[in-house]
Tab-separated table of N, CA and C in Angstrom:
chain	number	residue	atom	x	y	z
A	1	HIS	N	-37.440	9.564	-9.848
A	1	HIS	CA	-37.700	9.011	-11.155
A	1	HIS	C	-37.836	10.126	-12.186
A	2	GLU	N	-38.555	11.157	-11.831
A	2	GLU	CA	-38.745	12.277	-12.757
A	2	GLU	C	-37.419	12.969	-13.048
A	3	LEU	N	-36.568	13.096	-12.014
A	3	LEU	CA	-35.265	13.709	-12.219
A	3	LEU	C	-34.430	12.913	-13.205
A	4	ALA	N	-34.462	11.592	-13.069
A	4	ALA	CA	-33.628	10.749	-13.916
A	4	ALA	C	-34.191	10.572	-15.318
A	5	TYR	N	-35.498	10.331	-15.414
A	5	TYR	CA	-36.070	9.986	-16.709
A	5	TYR	C	-36.966	11.073	-17.300
A	6	GLY	N	-37.199	12.153	-16.559
A	6	GLY	CA	-38.054	13.224	-17.060
A	6	GLY	C	-37.493	13.834	-18.339
A	7	GLY	N	-38.261	13.878	-19.358
A	7	GLY	CA	-37.838	14.474	-20.622
A	7	GLY	C	-36.881	13.610	-21.417
A	8	VAL	N	-36.714	12.360	-21.029
A	8	VAL	CA	-35.816	11.464	-21.747
A	8	VAL	C	-36.616	10.743	-22.822
A	9	ALA	N	-36.146	10.865	-24.009
A	9	ALA	CA	-36.832	10.193	-25.113
A	9	ALA	C	-36.314	8.770	-25.221
A	10	ARG	N	-37.247	7.867	-25.457
A	10	ARG	CA	-36.867	6.485	-25.683
A	10	ARG	C	-36.332	6.337	-27.095
A	11	SER	N	-35.521	5.333	-27.282
A	11	SER	CA	-35.006	5.069	-28.614
A	11	SER	C	-36.150	4.542	-29.476
A	12	PRO	N	-35.973	4.518	-30.794
A	12	PRO	CA	-37.047	4.014	-31.664
A	12	PRO	C	-37.487	2.596	-31.284
A	13	ALA	N	-36.594	1.807	-30.736
A	13	ALA	CA	-36.949	0.446	-30.337
A	13	ALA	C	-37.653	0.425	-28.978
A	14	GLY	N	-37.774	1.580	-28.320
A	14	GLY	CA	-38.458	1.680	-27.038
A	14	GLY	C	-37.575	1.452	-25.830
A	15	ALA	N	-36.274	1.339	-26.042
A	15	ALA	CA	-35.352	1.101	-24.932
A	15	ALA	C	-35.099	2.387	-24.153
A	16	LEU	N	-34.879	2.224	-22.865
A	16	LEU	CA	-34.538	3.369	-22.018
A	16	LEU	C	-33.090	3.763	-22.256
A	17	PRO	N	-32.708	4.986	-21.900
A	17	PRO	CA	-31.319	5.422	-22.095
A	17	PRO	C	-30.361	4.655	-21.180
A	18	ASP	N	-29.110	4.711	-21.519
A	18	ASP	CA	-28.061	4.067	-20.737
A	18	ASP	C	-28.011	4.701	-19.349
A	19	LEU	N	-27.895	3.873	-18.319
A	19	LEU	CA	-27.868	4.365	-16.942
A	19	LEU	C	-26.710	5.323	-16.701
A	20	ARG	N	-25.577	5.127	-17.383
A	20	ARG	CA	-24.435	6.036	-17.217
A	20	ARG	C	-24.809	7.453	-17.641
A	21	GLU	N	-25.608	7.576	-18.700
A	21	GLU	CA	-26.049	8.902	-19.153
A	21	GLU	C	-27.012	9.518	-18.152
A	22	VAL	N	-27.894	8.710	-17.597
A	22	VAL	CA	-28.860	9.198	-16.609
A	22	VAL	C	-28.128	9.697	-15.369
A	23	LEU	N	-27.149	8.915	-14.889
A	23	LEU	CA	-26.388	9.327	-13.704
A	23	LEU	C	-25.567	10.585	-13.971
A	24	ALA	N	-25.024	10.708	-15.167
A	24	ALA	CA	-24.233	11.896	-15.503
A	24	ALA	C	-25.103	13.150	-15.430
A	25	ARG	N	-26.351	13.049	-15.836
A	25	ARG	CA	-27.256	14.208	-15.759
A	25	ARG	C	-27.715	14.467	-14.334
A	26	ALA	N	-27.881	13.401	-13.540
A	26	ALA	CA	-28.419	13.543	-12.186
A	26	ALA	C	-27.364	13.977	-11.173
A	27	ARG	N	-26.089	13.624	-11.411
A	27	ARG	CA	-25.032	13.912	-10.439
A	27	ARG	C	-24.814	15.420	-10.326
A	28	PRO	N	-24.903	15.971	-9.115
A	28	PRO	CA	-24.651	17.405	-8.944
A	28	PRO	C	-23.177	17.736	-9.146
A	29	GLN	N	-22.904	18.915	-9.613
A	29	GLN	CA	-21.534	19.373	-9.876
A	29	GLN	C	-20.969	20.007	-8.608
A	30	ILE	N	-20.797	19.164	-7.570
A	30	ILE	CA	-20.385	19.670	-6.251
A	30	ILE	C	-18.964	20.200	-6.230
A	31	PHE	N	-18.121	19.753	-7.160
A	31	PHE	CA	-16.724	20.177	-7.163
A	31	PHE	C	-16.418	21.175	-8.270
A	32	ALA	N	-17.432	21.841	-8.795
A	32	ALA	CA	-17.207	22.829	-9.857
A	32	ALA	C	-16.255	23.913	-9.338
A	33	GLY	N	-15.184	24.163	-10.088
A	33	GLY	CA	-14.204	25.175	-9.710
A	33	GLY	C	-13.098	24.662	-8.804
A	34	PHE	N	-13.159	23.410	-8.382
A	34	PHE	CA	-12.135	22.844	-7.509
A	34	PHE	C	-11.062	22.162	-8.350
A	35	VAL	N	-9.812	22.272	-7.899
A	35	VAL	CA	-8.679	21.593	-8.534
A	35	VAL	C	-7.998	20.785	-7.437
A	36	PHE	N	-8.001	19.455	-7.581
A	36	PHE	CA	-7.479	18.552	-6.566
A	36	PHE	C	-6.079	18.053	-6.911
A	37	SER	N	-5.241	17.942	-5.886
A	37	SER	CA	-3.953	17.252	-5.943
A	37	SER	C	-3.990	16.224	-4.825
A	38	PHE	N	-3.104	15.232	-4.899
A	38	PHE	CA	-3.164	14.127	-3.956
A	38	PHE	C	-1.794	13.832	-3.376
A	39	SER	N	-1.807	13.346	-2.132
A	39	SER	CA	-0.562	12.944	-1.473
A	39	SER	C	-0.786	11.597	-0.795
A	40	GLY	N	-0.088	10.585	-1.293
A	40	GLY	CA	-0.144	9.275	-0.669
A	40	GLY	C	-1.350	8.434	-1.007
A	41	LEU	N	-2.153	8.832	-1.981
A	41	LEU	CA	-3.331	8.050	-2.340
A	41	LEU	C	-3.064	7.069	-3.469
A	42	PHE	N	-2.215	7.457	-4.417
A	42	PHE	CA	-2.006	6.648	-5.609
A	42	PHE	C	-0.519	6.362	-5.806
A	43	PRO	N	-0.204	5.227	-6.423
A	43	PRO	CA	1.210	4.950	-6.715
A	43	PRO	C	1.761	5.972	-7.701
A	44	ARG	N	3.018	6.336	-7.522
A	44	ARG	CA	3.645	7.295	-8.438
A	44	ARG	C	3.782	6.679	-9.822
A	45	GLY	N	3.656	7.520	-10.828
A	45	GLY	CA	3.845	7.074	-12.201
A	45	GLY	C	2.591	6.556	-12.872
A	46	MET	N	1.533	6.279	-12.124
A	46	MET	CA	0.290	5.829	-12.747
A	46	MET	C	-0.534	7.048	-13.119
A	47	PRO	N	-1.133	7.055	-14.309
A	47	PRO	CA	-1.941	8.208	-14.697
A	47	PRO	C	-3.174	8.331	-13.794
A	48	LEU	N	-3.535	9.557	-13.483
A	48	LEU	CA	-4.677	9.789	-12.605
A	48	LEU	C	-5.981	9.280	-13.210
A	49	ASP	N	-6.058	9.265	-14.537
A	49	ASP	CA	-7.286	8.790	-15.187
A	49	ASP	C	-7.570	7.327	-14.899
A	50	ALA	N	-6.575	6.587	-14.440
A	50	ALA	CA	-6.748	5.167	-14.157
A	50	ALA	C	-7.466	4.931	-12.824
A	51	HIS	N	-7.651	5.959	-12.025
A	51	HIS	CA	-8.229	5.804	-10.695
A	51	HIS	C	-9.685	6.262	-10.668
A	52	ALA	N	-10.529	5.435	-10.077
A	52	ALA	CA	-11.966	5.720	-10.022
A	52	ALA	C	-12.257	7.025	-9.278
A	53	ILE	N	-11.495	7.328	-8.229
A	53	ILE	CA	-11.746	8.561	-7.469
A	53	ILE	C	-11.586	9.775	-8.375
A	54	CYS	N	-10.557	9.772	-9.217
A	54	CYS	CA	-10.344	10.906	-10.122
A	54	CYS	C	-11.464	11.006	-11.147
A	55	GLN	N	-11.942	9.878	-11.626
A	55	GLN	CA	-13.055	9.886	-12.576
A	55	GLN	C	-14.314	10.443	-11.921
A	56	LEU	N	-14.550	10.089	-10.658
A	56	LEU	CA	-15.725	10.606	-9.944
A	56	LEU	C	-15.591	12.105	-9.670
A	57	ILE	N	-14.386	12.555	-9.375
A	57	ILE	CA	-14.178	13.995	-9.158
A	57	ILE	C	-14.518	14.756	-10.434
A	58	ARG	N	-14.025	14.268	-11.564
A	58	ARG	CA	-14.311	14.929	-12.847
A	58	ARG	C	-15.804	14.884	-13.160
A	59	ALA	N	-16.447	13.754	-12.870
A	59	ALA	CA	-17.886	13.637	-13.114
A	59	ALA	C	-18.679	14.588	-12.220
A	60	SER	N	-18.073	15.004	-11.097
A	60	SER	CA	-18.726	15.932	-10.168
A	60	SER	C	-18.274	17.369	-10.396
A	61	GLY	N	-17.650	17.643	-11.546
A	61	GLY	CA	-17.305	19.012	-11.913
A	61	GLY	C	-15.920	19.480	-11.544
A	62	GLY	N	-15.120	18.658	-10.885
A	62	GLY	CA	-13.791	19.069	-10.451
A	62	GLY	C	-12.707	18.714	-11.454
A	63	GLU	N	-11.506	19.206	-11.173
A	63	GLU	CA	-10.324	18.892	-11.971
A	63	GLU	C	-9.314	18.212	-11.060
A	64	VAL	N	-8.423	17.416	-11.666
A	64	VAL	CA	-7.346	16.782	-10.902
A	64	VAL	C	-6.012	17.120	-11.553
A	65	GLU	N	-4.988	17.249	-10.724
A	65	GLU	CA	-3.628	17.534	-11.193
A	65	GLU	C	-2.662	16.563	-10.548
A	66	GLU	N	-1.646	16.176	-11.318
A	66	GLU	CA	-0.599	15.295	-10.790
A	66	GLU	C	0.176	15.991	-9.666
A	67	GLU	N	0.566	17.226	-9.915
A	67	GLU	CA	1.412	17.957	-8.971
A	67	GLU	C	0.638	19.085	-8.308
A	68	LEU	N	1.045	19.408	-7.114
A	68	LEU	CA	0.496	20.550	-6.397
A	68	LEU	C	0.953	21.822	-7.089
A	69	SER	N	0.025	22.743	-7.336
A	69	SER	CA	0.379	23.999	-7.999
A	69	SER	C	-0.408	25.137	-7.358
A	70	GLU	N	-0.183	26.331	-7.858
A	70	GLU	CA	-0.923	27.482	-7.342
A	70	GLU	C	-2.389	27.427	-7.727
A	71	ARG	N	-2.728	26.637	-8.752
A	71	ARG	CA	-4.139	26.450	-9.143
A	71	ARG	C	-4.878	25.524	-8.189
A	72	SER	N	-4.142	24.686	-7.462
A	72	SER	CA	-4.762	23.673	-6.596
A	72	SER	C	-5.596	24.337	-5.511
A	73	THR	N	-6.830	23.862	-5.381
A	73	THR	CA	-7.694	24.364	-4.320
A	73	THR	C	-7.719	23.403	-3.134
A	74	HIS	N	-7.428	22.106	-3.390
A	74	HIS	CA	-7.460	21.097	-2.337
A	74	HIS	C	-6.321	20.105	-2.525
A	75	LEU	N	-5.645	19.790	-1.434
A	75	LEU	CA	-4.698	18.686	-1.398
A	75	LEU	C	-5.344	17.614	-0.532
A	76	VAL	N	-5.586	16.450	-1.115
A	76	VAL	CA	-6.210	15.342	-0.388
A	76	VAL	C	-5.099	14.365	-0.020
A	77	PHE	N	-5.022	13.989	1.258
A	77	PHE	CA	-3.921	13.148	1.717
A	77	PHE	C	-4.426	11.979	2.532
A	78	ARG	N	-3.548	10.975	2.651
A	78	ARG	CA	-3.838	9.786	3.450
A	78	ARG	C	-2.888	9.694	4.639
A	79	ARG	N	-1.638	10.139	4.471
A	79	ARG	CA	-0.627	10.065	5.530
A	79	ARG	C	-0.176	11.468	5.902
A	80	LEU	N	0.108	11.654	7.170
A	80	LEU	CA	0.595	12.946	7.651
A	80	LEU	C	2.040	13.178	7.266
A	81	ARG	N	2.414	14.437	7.240
A	81	ARG	CA	3.799	14.903	7.141
A	81	ARG	C	4.532	14.413	5.902
A	82	THR	N	3.911	14.599	4.760
A	82	THR	CA	4.597	14.304	3.503
A	82	THR	C	5.152	15.601	2.934
A	83	GLU	N	5.985	15.478	1.934
A	83	GLU	CA	6.567	16.660	1.298
A	83	GLU	C	5.484	17.534	0.670
A	84	LYS	N	4.487	16.909	0.043
A	84	LYS	CA	3.417	17.696	-0.579
A	84	LYS	C	2.617	18.477	0.458
A	85	ILE	N	2.401	17.893	1.617
A	85	ILE	CA	1.678	18.616	2.667
A	85	ILE	C	2.479	19.837	3.098
A	86	GLN	N	3.784	19.694	3.223
A	86	GLN	CA	4.624	20.832	3.586
A	86	GLN	C	4.578	21.912	2.504
A	87	ARG	N	4.623	21.500	1.215
A	87	ARG	CA	4.530	22.491	0.136
A	87	ARG	C	3.169	23.167	0.132
A	88	ALA	N	2.110	22.403	0.451
A	88	ALA	CA	0.771	22.991	0.517
A	88	ALA	C	0.689	24.020	1.643
A	89	ALA	N	1.371	23.760	2.752
A	89	ALA	CA	1.389	24.722	3.860
A	89	ALA	C	2.065	26.013	3.435
A	90	VAL	N	3.150	25.912	2.652
A	90	VAL	CA	3.836	27.108	2.149
A	90	VAL	C	2.911	27.875	1.203
A	91	LEU	N	2.242	27.166	0.285
A	91	LEU	CA	1.300	27.825	-0.629
A	91	LEU	C	0.151	28.472	0.139
A	92	ARG	N	-0.319	27.798	1.170
A	92	ARG	CA	-1.440	28.324	1.944
A	92	ARG	C	-1.063	29.612	2.675
A	93	ARG	N	0.161	29.657	3.183
A	93	ARG	CA	0.608	30.899	3.820
A	93	ARG	C	0.666	32.031	2.812
A	94	ALA	N	1.060	31.713	1.591
A	94	ALA	CA	1.180	32.739	0.556
A	94	ALA	C	-0.175	33.186	0.015
A	95	HIS	N	-1.149	32.274	-0.044
A	95	HIS	CA	-2.437	32.578	-0.670
A	95	HIS	C	-3.596	32.699	0.309
A	96	GLY	N	-3.353	32.573	1.571
A	96	GLY	CA	-4.437	32.686	2.540
A	96	GLY	C	-5.097	31.347	2.818
A	97	SER	N	-6.196	31.051	2.170
A	97	SER	CA	-6.955	29.840	2.487
A	97	SER	C	-6.742	28.703	1.495
A	98	ARG	N	-5.909	28.909	0.472
A	98	ARG	CA	-5.732	27.867	-0.541
A	98	ARG	C	-4.322	27.316	-0.505
A	99	PRO	N	-4.120	26.068	-0.725
A	99	PRO	CA	-5.113	25.011	-0.867
A	99	PRO	C	-5.564	24.486	0.496
A	100	SER	N	-6.796	23.993	0.542
A	100	SER	CA	-7.263	23.311	1.743
A	100	SER	C	-6.566	21.959	1.785
A	101	ILE	N	-6.105	21.562	2.950
A	101	ILE	CA	-5.404	20.294	3.108
A	101	ILE	C	-6.365	19.354	3.821
A	102	MET	N	-6.915	18.401	3.042
A	102	MET	CA	-8.042	17.598	3.515
A	102	MET	C	-7.702	16.125	3.630
A	103	TRP	N	-8.245	15.497	4.672
A	103	TRP	CA	-8.134	14.049	4.804
A	103	TRP	C	-8.897	13.384	3.670
A	104	GLU	N	-8.452	12.217	3.248
A	104	GLU	CA	-9.104	11.450	2.188
A	104	GLU	C	-10.564	11.152	2.525
A	105	SER	N	-10.881	10.932	3.784
A	105	SER	CA	-12.244	10.583	4.179
A	105	SER	C	-13.237	11.696	3.852
A	106	TRP	N	-12.803	12.955	3.854
A	106	TRP	CA	-13.692	14.061	3.461
A	106	TRP	C	-14.101	13.899	2.000
A	107	LEU	N	-13.134	13.648	1.141
A	107	LEU	CA	-13.421	13.477	-0.283
A	107	LEU	C	-14.349	12.293	-0.514
A	108	LEU	N	-14.060	11.167	0.128
A	108	LEU	CA	-14.892	9.973	-0.054
A	108	LEU	C	-16.313	10.204	0.443
A	109	ALA	N	-16.465	10.917	1.544
A	109	ALA	CA	-17.805	11.210	2.064
A	109	ALA	C	-18.569	12.128	1.111
A	110	CYS	N	-17.908	13.136	0.566
A	110	CYS	CA	-18.562	14.028	-0.412
A	110	CYS	C	-19.019	13.242	-1.640
A	111	LEU	N	-18.164	12.371	-2.127
A	111	LEU	CA	-18.510	11.575	-3.309
A	111	LEU	C	-19.645	10.607	-3.019
A	112	ALA	N	-19.644	10.010	-1.840
A	112	ALA	CA	-20.682	9.047	-1.487
A	112	ALA	C	-22.042	9.718	-1.285
A	113	LEU	N	-22.036	10.911	-0.716
A	113	LEU	CA	-23.294	11.601	-0.402
A	113	LEU	C	-23.768	12.540	-1.508
A	114	TRP	N	-22.927	12.760	-2.539
A	114	TRP	CA	-23.252	13.646	-3.655
A	114	TRP	C	-23.527	15.071	-3.173
A	115	ARG	N	-22.796	15.491	-2.151
A	115	ARG	CA	-22.919	16.881	-1.696
A	115	ARG	C	-21.605	17.311	-1.065
A	116	LEU	N	-21.379	18.604	-1.077
A	116	LEU	CA	-20.160	19.167	-0.525
A	116	LEU	C	-20.320	19.292	0.984
A	117	LEU	N	-19.450	18.637	1.711
A	117	LEU	CA	-19.500	18.664	3.170
A	117	LEU	C	-18.604	19.778	3.700
A	118	PRO	N	-18.887	20.289	4.886
A	118	PRO	CA	-18.030	21.319	5.472
A	118	PRO	C	-16.608	20.800	5.635
A	119	GLU	N	-15.659	21.667	5.426
A	119	GLU	CA	-14.255	21.262	5.472
A	119	GLU	C	-13.654	21.368	6.869
A	120	GLY	N	-14.236	22.167	7.736
A	120	GLY	CA	-13.625	22.493	9.017
A	120	GLY	C	-13.083	21.335	9.817
A	121	HIS	N	-13.898	20.338	10.115
A	121	HIS	CA	-13.443	19.255	10.988
A	121	HIS	C	-12.610	18.203	10.266
A	122	MET	N	-12.512	18.252	8.929
A	122	MET	CA	-11.743	17.270	8.174
A	122	MET	C	-10.476	17.877	7.559
A	123	ALA	N	-10.228	19.152	7.838
A	123	ALA	CA	-9.037	19.818	7.300
A	123	ALA	C	-7.880	19.679	8.276
A	124	LEU	N	-6.695	19.582	7.731
A	124	LEU	CA	-5.494	19.547	8.556
A	124	LEU	C	-5.141	20.988	8.922
A	125	PRO	N	-5.015	21.302	10.209
A	125	PRO	CA	-4.657	22.667	10.596
A	125	PRO	C	-3.285	23.043	10.033
A	126	LEU	N	-3.127	24.304	9.710
A	126	LEU	CA	-1.889	24.791	9.111
A	126	LEU	C	-0.677	24.502	9.997
A	127	ALA	N	-0.824	24.628	11.305
A	127	ALA	CA	0.294	24.365	12.215
A	127	ALA	C	0.741	22.910	12.116
A	128	GLU	N	-0.196	21.996	11.981
A	128	GLU	CA	0.141	20.576	11.848
A	128	GLU	C	0.753	20.296	10.485
A	129	ALA	N	0.245	20.961	9.447
A	129	ALA	CA	0.756	20.757	8.094
A	129	ALA	C	2.187	21.264	7.949
A	130	ALA	N	2.532	22.291	8.703
A	130	ALA	CA	3.859	22.894	8.568
A	130	ALA	C	4.943	22.106	9.298
A	131	LYS	N	4.547	21.129	10.119
A	131	LYS	CA	5.552	20.324	10.818
A	131	LYS	C	6.378	19.564	9.803
A	132	GLY	N	7.607	19.308	10.156
A	132	GLY	CA	8.525	18.629	9.237
A	132	GLY	C	8.193	17.171	9.032
A	133	ALA	N	9.224	16.415	8.738
A	133	ALA	CA	9.065	14.989	8.476
A	133	ALA	C	8.522	14.293	9.721
A	134	ALA	N	8.020	13.117	9.525
A	134	ALA	CA	7.432	12.351	10.625
A	134	ALA	C	8.472	12.126	11.720
A	135	PRO	N	8.060	12.217	12.968
A	135	PRO	CA	9.006	12.066	14.076
A	135	PRO	C	9.510	10.638	14.195
A	136	GLU	N	10.682	10.487	14.811
A	136	GLU	CA	11.222	9.144	15.041
A	136	GLU	C	10.404	8.419	16.099
A	137	GLN	N	9.966	9.150	17.133
A	137	GLN	CA	9.177	8.538	18.188
A	137	GLN	C	7.696	8.709	17.848
A	138	PRO	N	6.857	7.741	18.213
A	138	PRO	CA	5.441	7.847	17.894
A	138	PRO	C	4.774	8.942	18.713
A	139	ASP	N	3.697	9.452	18.183
A	139	ASP	CA	2.883	10.448	18.855
A	139	ASP	C	2.203	9.810	20.067
A	140	ASP	N	1.903	10.613	21.090
A	140	ASP	CA	1.142	10.099	22.221
A	140	ASP	C	-0.269	9.714	21.793
A	141	ARG	N	-0.742	10.322	20.703
A	141	ARG	CA	-2.097	10.015	20.233
A	141	ARG	C	-2.187	8.620	19.632
A	142	TYR	N	-1.056	8.023	19.288
A	142	TYR	CA	-1.058	6.718	18.643
A	142	TYR	C	-0.226	5.737	19.468
A	143	PRO	N	-0.741	5.294	20.617
A	143	PRO	CA	0.066	4.452	21.503
A	143	PRO	C	0.370	3.079	20.919
A	144	SER	N	-0.369	2.644	19.910
A	144	SER	CA	-0.129	1.320	19.353
A	144	SER	C	1.148	1.277	18.514
A	145	LYS	N	1.677	2.435	18.128
A	145	LYS	CA	2.893	2.449	17.326
A	145	LYS	C	4.103	2.389	18.253
A	146	ARG	N	5.097	1.617	17.872
A	146	ARG	CA	6.305	1.506	18.678
A	146	ARG	C	7.423	2.285	18.007
A	147	PRO	N	8.428	2.711	18.766
A	147	PRO	CA	9.567	3.399	18.148
A	147	PRO	C	10.242	2.506	17.121
A	148	ARG	N	10.853	3.125	16.144
A	148	ARG	CA	11.468	2.377	15.051
A	148	ARG	C	12.617	1.495	15.509
A	149	ASP	N	13.312	1.885	16.577
A	149	ASP	CA	14.449	1.092	17.014
A	149	ASP	C	14.056	-0.054	17.946
A	150	GLU	N	12.800	-0.126	18.345
A	150	GLU	CA	12.331	-1.211	19.194
A	150	GLU	C	12.024	-2.425	18.318
A	151	PRO	N	12.551	-3.583	18.677
A	151	PRO	CA	12.308	-4.760	17.829
A	151	PRO	C	10.846	-5.184	17.876
A	152	ALA	N	10.416	-5.796	16.803
A	152	ALA	CA	9.047	-6.299	16.732
A	152	ALA	C	8.902	-7.465	17.701
A	153	PRO	N	7.749	-7.595	18.345
A	153	PRO	CA	7.564	-8.715	19.265
A	153	PRO	C	7.628	-10.044	18.507
A	154	GLN	N	8.257	-11.020	19.140
A	154	GLN	CA	8.384	-12.333	18.525
A	154	GLN	C	7.144	-13.157	18.854
A	155	PRO	N	6.651	-13.904	17.872
A	155	PRO	CA	5.473	-14.731	18.142
A	155	PRO	C	5.817	-15.863	19.104
A	156	GLN	N	4.885	-16.185	19.975
A	156	GLN	CA	5.073	-17.269	20.932
A	156	GLN	C	4.882	-18.603	20.218
A	157	PRO	N	5.726	-19.592	20.527
A	157	PRO	CA	5.546	-20.893	19.874
A	157	PRO	C	4.218	-21.516	20.283
A	158	GLN	N	3.542	-22.101	19.320
A	158	GLN	CA	2.265	-22.744	19.566
A	158	GLN	C	2.498	-24.227	19.834
A	159	PRO	N	1.769	-24.797	20.776
A	159	PRO	CA	1.936	-26.238	21.026
A	159	PRO	C	1.490	-27.028	19.800
A	160	GLN	N	2.234	-28.086	19.508
A	160	GLN	CA	1.916	-28.926	18.360
A	160	GLN	C	0.763	-29.855	18.726
A	161	PRO	N	-0.168	-30.044	17.809
A	161	PRO	CA	-1.265	-30.972	18.108
A	161	PRO	C	-0.724	-32.393	18.205
A	162	GLN	N	-1.379	-33.190	19.035
A	162	GLN	CA	-0.946	-34.564	19.244
A	162	GLN	C	-1.100	-35.386	17.976
A	163	GLN	N	-2.188	-35.177	17.283
A	163	GLN	CA	-2.447	-35.948	16.078
A	163	GLN	C	-2.953	-34.982	15.017
A	164	ALA	N	-2.493	-35.128	13.811
A	164	ALA	CA	-2.960	-34.256	12.736
A	164	ALA	C	-4.449	-34.477	12.516
A	165	GLN	N	-5.183	-33.366	12.411
A	165	GLN	CA	-6.615	-33.476	12.197
A	165	GLN	C	-6.918	-33.271	10.723
A	166	LEU	N	-7.854	-34.024	10.247
A	166	LEU	CA	-8.298	-33.875	8.869
A	166	LEU	C	-9.379	-32.818	8.797
A	167	PHE	N	-9.383	-32.076	7.721
A	167	PHE	CA	-10.466	-31.116	7.529
A	167	PHE	C	-11.057	-31.353	6.166
A	168	PRO	N	-12.318	-31.471	6.018
A	168	PRO	CA	-13.299	-31.563	7.103
A	168	PRO	C	-13.230	-32.912	7.788
A	169	PRO	N	-13.755	-32.987	9.013
A	169	PRO	CA	-13.750	-34.271	9.712
A	169	PRO	C	-14.452	-35.340	8.872
A	170	PRO	N	-13.985	-36.575	8.955
A	170	PRO	CA	-14.574	-37.625	8.122
A	170	PRO	C	-16.076	-37.754	8.261
A	171	ARG	N	-16.642	-37.487	9.441
A	171	ARG	CA	-18.086	-37.652	9.606
A	171	ARG	C	-18.878	-36.629	8.803
A	172	LEU	N	-18.212	-35.514	8.357
A	172	LEU	CA	-18.922	-34.499	7.601
A	172	LEU	C	-18.733	-34.622	6.094
A	173	LEU	N	-17.869	-35.539	5.683
A	173	LEU	CA	-17.670	-35.714	4.249
A	173	LEU	C	-18.964	-36.211	3.634
A	174	ALA	N	-19.273	-35.726	2.472
A	174	ALA	CA	-20.535	-36.116	1.857
A	174	ALA	C	-20.364	-36.251	0.366
A	175	ARG	N	-21.253	-36.981	-0.245
A	175	ARG	CA	-21.305	-37.105	-1.693
A	175	ARG	C	-22.535	-36.334	-2.136
A	176	PHE	N	-22.391	-35.542	-3.181
A	176	PHE	CA	-23.488	-34.712	-3.655
A	176	PHE	C	-24.112	-35.348	-4.881
A	177	GLU	N	-24.884	-36.377	-4.661
A	177	GLU	CA	-25.619	-37.035	-5.734
A	177	GLU	C	-27.103	-36.849	-5.485
A	178	GLY	N	-27.515	-35.637	-5.364
A	178	GLY	CA	-28.921	-35.352	-5.098
A	178	GLY	C	-29.218	-35.218	-3.624
A	179	THR	N	-28.549	-36.000	-2.780
A	179	THR	CA	-28.740	-35.892	-1.351
A	179	THR	C	-27.396	-35.828	-0.671
A	180	VAL	N	-27.393	-35.328	0.527
A	180	VAL	CA	-26.174	-35.241	1.312
A	180	VAL	C	-26.235	-36.347	2.350
A	181	THR	N	-25.191	-37.137	2.430
A	181	THR	CA	-25.147	-38.192	3.447
A	181	THR	C	-23.933	-37.988	4.319
A	182	ALA	N	-24.048	-38.304	5.552
A	182	ALA	CA	-22.927	-38.197	6.491
A	182	ALA	C	-22.185	-39.508	6.516
A	183	VAL	N	-20.892	-39.431	6.606
A	183	VAL	CA	-20.049	-40.617	6.692
A	183	VAL	C	-19.627	-40.772	8.150
A	184	ALA	N	-19.841	-41.916	8.712
A	184	ALA	CA	-19.526	-42.129	10.121
A	184	ALA	C	-18.044	-42.339	10.336
């Protein structure tokens, strides 16, 4: 309470300040100095300002860019083996540790907890990032995925009910005139 309202002057009418202003002062600047780019999170052509995640990054001291550049400190991705991830791997080889290639869940966890979490276990290793386009055959790690040339399983026909059932059953129909009555 003291952090949020300490030293806050009330308006002449005695009203408390807007909660958005209080949160802006209370939110730590966990992403100060960070420049984020994204791969597979947002539809192409939409301005980044339209997305709540970008607004939260800016509110936490970070910057966002449409394209990956040498200024980018982090590439946040949702899908593996995109062109941007490959470009980030090339930049990372040239610059050492930048940009970090991070799963989207790392960013969301940092934003939810209002603190910077360690990157180690949520970063994509450089060897994985440098792999080319997605393979035609699924990874052994993802057995639920089938090869692209395998046809989708056909749904089994369901037996037809003998008589169409009404929903709700007639005995549960009720009139709402102060009381509920069951119809037999």
